[in-house]
């Protein structure tokens, strides 16, 4: 798929209109009495029957397709519902454009003209253009690499490579008179970079454990950052041991796969400016280790590296957008397996800062590998630390797959996160973290236990454990993406049903923007 931005409208468009598709939108009435409004006035007139018979109601994501309708120079017409005008947002639009993509596919279209002019976006044009591009590009993601009819391997360079082959014929033209404004052009480019970065994160997540080991994760990352200003360093097992990363090393002991510690550095501002450090859990397969998980659903634990994948996507997007910030992404990566040398319940390991922990359940491994990464992050004297991890099943219970729960004790950072999520269109929810949670993580034989001594609040106690490895005074937030990291397609039109979502990439990039 190729997306174009044209400073044209219905009357002036001349490009490839033969067999082209015209897409416009409809709003539903604010209450039962008020009627549906199709934003293109001419079409509103021609579709009176559909309106009176309620074939078109304007409700969100309703897709009405009129084949051989011969409207203006176009053969087919598509009307997408946007819901109530008072509730219209860029996130509604992002999802509506997902419907445009689906309709284009069902019509086997080559040229689709999406008319944004009648929406009268005015000063909001940049954010809606960005949302439109994201909605289309995110929806075009299709993980086909492992089907025998092969697509090319996933790559950040071209979204085409992670979309299906037939998709390459499709051209979607966004019609907007203000398309030549610099702000609109920038928003278009940013939307594309961001969505392609999210699609790359999804690709890493969707790859199964045997084909996305820590070594492969590092290799794929090195490949993806080619052409950007990101500097990469990858530590192998020997180096990880030398660096005293006892958490990461301890978790890796049950696996034949070597662990990796991936360091990605982007310098977009003066060297003196403190970096934003992103940390992501890169557990390429979590069997639970000796405290093995039940077999039902265990295959989903290939997604336990989505935190890592998503901070990789984040820093790639930041670099491609050339944001004027310094950013670092750290990904501790390993498998959690029950091999003969595996960590046993009761074992004690030492993290990079010298704190010891007893492993009372080997399935609570994410916090152990993150402990070393957070200590390393603190050593970078950062502006702030943000981590993302599929950390606890308790988070899935608490918030499901709609909101990503985040923990921070820093009020300023909380406000910045809320603002960033508002701008990105992702849903976040602030979760509690207090000293009682910390108390629950005290160890009997070591400084800390990796299991809470209390009942419940498993996500908060996990966060309290992580907090022990962040230097005091550094603003820090932990995002538990266990519920939102994959299988959100029943909520979000631009996500696949079962696959990885790239959750928080958009919000994390938005957060970086506020530090420019
Ligand atoms: N990777 C899992 C958390 C997880 C579970 C994410 C389900 C997504 C869906 C993590 O390593 C884990 O197993 N956590 C345990 C911790 C417990 C043993 C304290 C959990 O949540 O059950
Ligand atoms: Zn686990
Ligand atoms: Zn895990």
mmCIF file with all atom_site columns, N, CA, C and O in Angstrom, residues 33-54:
data_model
loop_
_atom_site.group_PDB
_atom_site.id
_atom_site.type_symbol
_atom_site.label_atom_id
_atom_site.label_alt_id
_atom_site.label_comp_id
_atom_site.label_asym_id
_atom_site.label_entity_id
_atom_site.label_seq_id
_atom_site.pdbx_PDB_ins_code
_atom_site.Cartn_x
_atom_site.Cartn_y
_atom_site.Cartn_z
_atom_site.occupancy
_atom_site.B_iso_or_equiv
_atom_site.pdbx_formal_charge
_atom_site.auth_seq_id
_atom_site.auth_comp_id
_atom_site.auth_asym_id
_atom_site.auth_atom_id
_atom_site.pdbx_PDB_model_num
ATOM 1  N N  . UNK A 1 33 ? -33.877 12.014 17.622 1.00 0.00 ? 33 UNK A N  1
ATOM 2  C CA . UNK A 1 33 ? -34.633 12.832 16.652 1.00 0.00 ? 33 UNK A CA 1
ATOM 3  C C  . UNK A 1 33 ? -33.737 13.356 15.540 1.00 0.00 ? 33 UNK A C  1
ATOM 4  O O  . UNK A 1 33 ? -34.138 13.427 14.395 1.00 0.00 ? 33 UNK A O  1
ATOM 5  N N  . UNK A 1 34 ? -32.520 13.714 15.914 1.00 0.00 ? 34 UNK A N  1
ATOM 6  C CA . UNK A 1 34 ? -31.653 14.330 14.908 1.00 0.00 ? 34 UNK A CA 1
ATOM 7  C C  . UNK A 1 34 ? -31.171 13.304 13.888 1.00 0.00 ? 34 UNK A C  1
ATOM 8  O O  . UNK A 1 34 ? -30.955 12.145 14.212 1.00 0.00 ? 34 UNK A O  1
ATOM 9  N N  . UNK A 1 35 ? -31.031 13.762 12.665 1.00 0.00 ? 35 UNK A N  1
ATOM 10 C CA . UNK A 1 35 ? -30.750 12.803 11.602 1.00 0.00 ? 35 UNK A CA 1
ATOM 11 C C  . UNK A 1 35 ? -29.262 12.693 11.274 1.00 0.00 ? 35 UNK A C  1
ATOM 12 O O  . UNK A 1 35 ? -28.469 13.537 11.630 1.00 0.00 ? 35 UNK A O  1
ATOM 13 N N  . UNK A 1 36 ? -28.979 11.609 10.564 1.00 0.00 ? 36 UNK A N  1
ATOM 14 C CA . UNK A 1 36 ? -27.611 11.344 10.112 1.00 0.00 ? 36 UNK A CA 1
ATOM 15 C C  . UNK A 1 36 ? -27.178 12.399 9.103  1.00 0.00 ? 36 UNK A C  1
ATOM 16 O O  . UNK A 1 36 ? -27.975 12.876 8.310  1.00 0.00 ? 36 UNK A O  1
ATOM 17 N N  . UNK A 1 37 ? -25.898 12.704 9.140  1.00 0.00 ? 37 UNK A N  1
ATOM 18 C CA . UNK A 1 37 ? -25.377 13.725 8.257  1.00 0.00 ? 37 UNK A CA 1
ATOM 19 C C  . UNK A 1 37 ? -24.183 13.159 7.483  1.00 0.00 ? 37 UNK A C  1
ATOM 20 O O  . UNK A 1 37 ? -23.180 12.804 8.071  1.00 0.00 ? 37 UNK A O  1
ATOM 21 N N  . UNK A 1 38 ? -24.347 13.069 6.167  1.00 0.00 ? 38 UNK A N  1
ATOM 22 C CA . UNK A 1 38 ? -23.202 12.646 5.342  1.00 0.00 ? 38 UNK A CA 1
ATOM 23 C C  . UNK A 1 38 ? -22.424 13.911 4.996  1.00 0.00 ? 38 UNK A C  1
ATOM 24 O O  . UNK A 1 38 ? -23.009 14.891 4.510  1.00 0.00 ? 38 UNK A O  1
ATOM 25 N N  . UNK A 1 39 ? -21.152 13.904 5.262  1.00 0.00 ? 39 UNK A N  1
ATOM 26 C CA . UNK A 1 39 ? -20.425 15.180 5.195  1.00 0.00 ? 39 UNK A CA 1
ATOM 27 C C  . UNK A 1 39 ? -20.348 15.752 3.782  1.00 0.00 ? 39 UNK A C  1
ATOM 28 O O  . UNK A 1 39 ? -20.294 16.959 3.604  1.00 0.00 ? 39 UNK A O  1
ATOM 29 N N  . UNK A 1 40 ? -20.347 14.898 2.768  1.00 0.00 ? 40 UNK A N  1
ATOM 30 C CA . UNK A 1 40 ? -20.380 15.429 1.407  1.00 0.00 ? 40 UNK A CA 1
ATOM 31 C C  . UNK A 1 40 ? -21.831 15.731 1.035  1.00 0.00 ? 40 UNK A C  1
ATOM 32 O O  . UNK A 1 40 ? -22.671 14.822 0.949  1.00 0.00 ? 40 UNK A O  1
ATOM 33 N N  . UNK A 1 41 ? -22.116 17.006 0.790  1.00 0.00 ? 41 UNK A N  1
ATOM 34 C CA . UNK A 1 41 ? -23.517 17.435 0.603  1.00 0.00 ? 41 UNK A CA 1
ATOM 35 C C  . UNK A 1 41 ? -24.181 16.783 -0.610 1.00 0.00 ? 41 UNK A C  1
ATOM 36 O O  . UNK A 1 41 ? -25.343 16.379 -0.547 1.00 0.00 ? 41 UNK A O  1
ATOM 37 N N  . UNK A 1 42 ? -23.414 16.670 -1.713 1.00 0.00 ? 42 UNK A N  1
ATOM 38 C CA . UNK A 1 42 ? -23.994 16.068 -2.923 1.00 0.00 ? 42 UNK A CA 1
ATOM 39 C C  . UNK A 1 42 ? -24.394 14.627 -2.658 1.00 0.00 ? 42 UNK A C  1
ATOM 40 O O  . UNK A 1 42 ? -25.466 14.184 -3.054 1.00 0.00 ? 42 UNK A O  1
ATOM 41 N N  . UNK A 1 43 ? -23.546 13.944 -1.959 1.00 0.00 ? 43 UNK A N  1
ATOM 42 C CA . UNK A 1 43 ? -23.852 12.541 -1.660 1.00 0.00 ? 43 UNK A CA 1
ATOM 43 C C  . UNK A 1 43 ? -25.017 12.426 -0.707 1.00 0.00 ? 43 UNK A C  1
ATOM 44 O O  . UNK A 1 43 ? -25.840 11.529 -0.830 1.00 0.00 ? 43 UNK A O  1
ATOM 45 N N  . UNK A 1 44 ? -25.088 13.354 0.221  1.00 0.00 ? 44 UNK A N  1
ATOM 46 C CA . UNK A 1 44 ? -26.203 13.340 1.165  1.00 0.00 ? 44 UNK A CA 1
ATOM 47 C C  . UNK A 1 44 ? -27.526 13.346 0.388  1.00 0.00 ? 44 UNK A C  1
ATOM 48 O O  . UNK A 1 44 ? -28.434 12.563 0.668  1.00 0.00 ? 44 UNK A O  1
ATOM 49 N N  . UNK A 1 45 ? -27.554 14.196 -0.649 1.00 0.00 ? 45 UNK A N  1
ATOM 50 C CA . UNK A 1 45 ? -28.746 14.276 -1.497 1.00 0.00 ? 45 UNK A CA 1
ATOM 51 C C  . UNK A 1 45 ? -29.014 12.965 -2.215 1.00 0.00 ? 45 UNK A C  1
ATOM 52 O O  . UNK A 1 45 ? -30.148 12.486 -2.252 1.00 0.00 ? 45 UNK A O  1
ATOM 53 N N  . UNK A 1 46 ? -27.984 12.361 -2.744 1.00 0.00 ? 46 UNK A N  1
ATOM 54 C CA . UNK A 1 46 ? -28.182 11.145 -3.546 1.00 0.00 ? 46 UNK A CA 1
ATOM 55 C C  . UNK A 1 46 ? -28.450 9.898  -2.688 1.00 0.00 ? 46 UNK A C  1
ATOM 56 O O  . UNK A 1 46 ? -28.891 8.878  -3.208 1.00 0.00 ? 46 UNK A O  1
ATOM 57 N N  . UNK A 1 47 ? -28.171 9.994  -1.421 1.00 0.00 ? 47 UNK A N  1
ATOM 58 C CA . UNK A 1 47 ? -28.338 8.797  -0.586 1.00 0.00 ? 47 UNK A CA 1
ATOM 59 C C  . UNK A 1 47 ? -29.557 8.880  0.338  1.00 0.00 ? 47 UNK A C  1
ATOM 60 O O  . UNK A 1 47 ? -29.621 8.199  1.353  1.00 0.00 ? 47 UNK A O  1
ATOM 61 N N  . UNK A 1 48 ? -30.511 9.715  -0.064 1.00 0.00 ? 48 UNK A N  1
ATOM 62 C CA . UNK A 1 48 ? -31.686 9.912  0.796  1.00 0.00 ? 48 UNK A CA 1
ATOM 63 C C  . UNK A 1 48 ? -32.378 8.606  1.186  1.00 0.00 ? 48 UNK A C  1
ATOM 64 O O  . UNK A 1 48 ? -32.777 8.427  2.324  1.00 0.00 ? 48 UNK A O  1
ATOM 65 N N  . UNK A 1 49 ? -32.502 7.703  0.211  1.00 0.00 ? 49 UNK A N  1
ATOM 66 C CA . UNK A 1 49 ? -33.195 6.427  0.480  1.00 0.00 ? 49 UNK A CA 1
ATOM 67 C C  . UNK A 1 49 ? -32.460 5.639  1.563  1.00 0.00 ? 49 UNK A C  1
ATOM 68 O O  . UNK A 1 49 ? -33.070 5.100  2.486  1.00 0.00 ? 49 UNK A O  1
ATOM 69 N N  . UNK A 1 50 ? -31.145 5.572  1.414  1.00 0.00 ? 50 UNK A N  1
ATOM 70 C CA . UNK A 1 50 ? -30.338 4.844  2.401  1.00 0.00 ? 50 UNK A CA 1
ATOM 71 C C  . UNK A 1 50 ? -30.481 5.472  3.775  1.00 0.00 ? 50 UNK A C  1
ATOM 72 O O  . UNK A 1 50 ? -30.484 4.785  4.797  1.00 0.00 ? 50 UNK A O  1
ATOM 73 N N  . UNK A 1 51 ? -30.623 6.793  3.773  1.00 0.00 ? 51 UNK A N  1
ATOM 74 C CA . UNK A 1 51 ? -30.738 7.490  5.060  1.00 0.00 ? 51 UNK A CA 1
ATOM 75 C C  . UNK A 1 51 ? -32.111 7.238  5.682  1.00 0.00 ? 51 UNK A C  1
ATOM 76 O O  . UNK A 1 51 ? -32.216 6.922  6.870  1.00 0.00 ? 51 UNK A O  1
ATOM 77 N N  . UNK A 1 52 ? -33.154 7.338  4.864  1.00 0.00 ? 52 UNK A N  1
ATOM 78 C CA . UNK A 1 52 ? -34.497 7.169  5.442  1.00 0.00 ? 52 UNK A CA 1
ATOM 79 C C  . UNK A 1 52 ? -34.723 5.719  5.865  1.00 0.00 ? 52 UNK A C  1
ATOM 80 O O  . UNK A 1 52 ? -35.418 5.447  6.830  1.00 0.00 ? 52 UNK A O  1
ATOM 81 N N  . UNK A 1 53 ? -34.119 4.786  5.140  1.00 0.00 ? 53 UNK A N  1
ATOM 82 C CA . UNK A 1 53 ? -34.310 3.373  5.528  1.00 0.00 ? 53 UNK A CA 1
ATOM 83 C C  . UNK A 1 53 ? -33.281 2.926  6.560  1.00 0.00 ? 53 UNK A C  1
ATOM 84 O O  . UNK A 1 53 ? -33.203 1.752  6.903  1.00 0.00 ? 53 UNK A O  1
ATOM 85 N N  . UNK A 1 54 ? -32.462 3.873  7.022  1.00 0.00 ? 54 UNK A N  1
ATOM 86 C CA . UNK A 1 54 ? -31.445 3.620  8.068  1.00 0.00 ? 54 UNK A CA 1
ATOM 87 C C  . UNK A 1 54 ? -30.398 2.598  7.639  1.00 0.00 ? 54 UNK A C  1
ATOM 88 O O  . UNK A 1 54 ? -29.818 1.882  8.465  1.00 0.00 ? 54 UNK A O  1
#
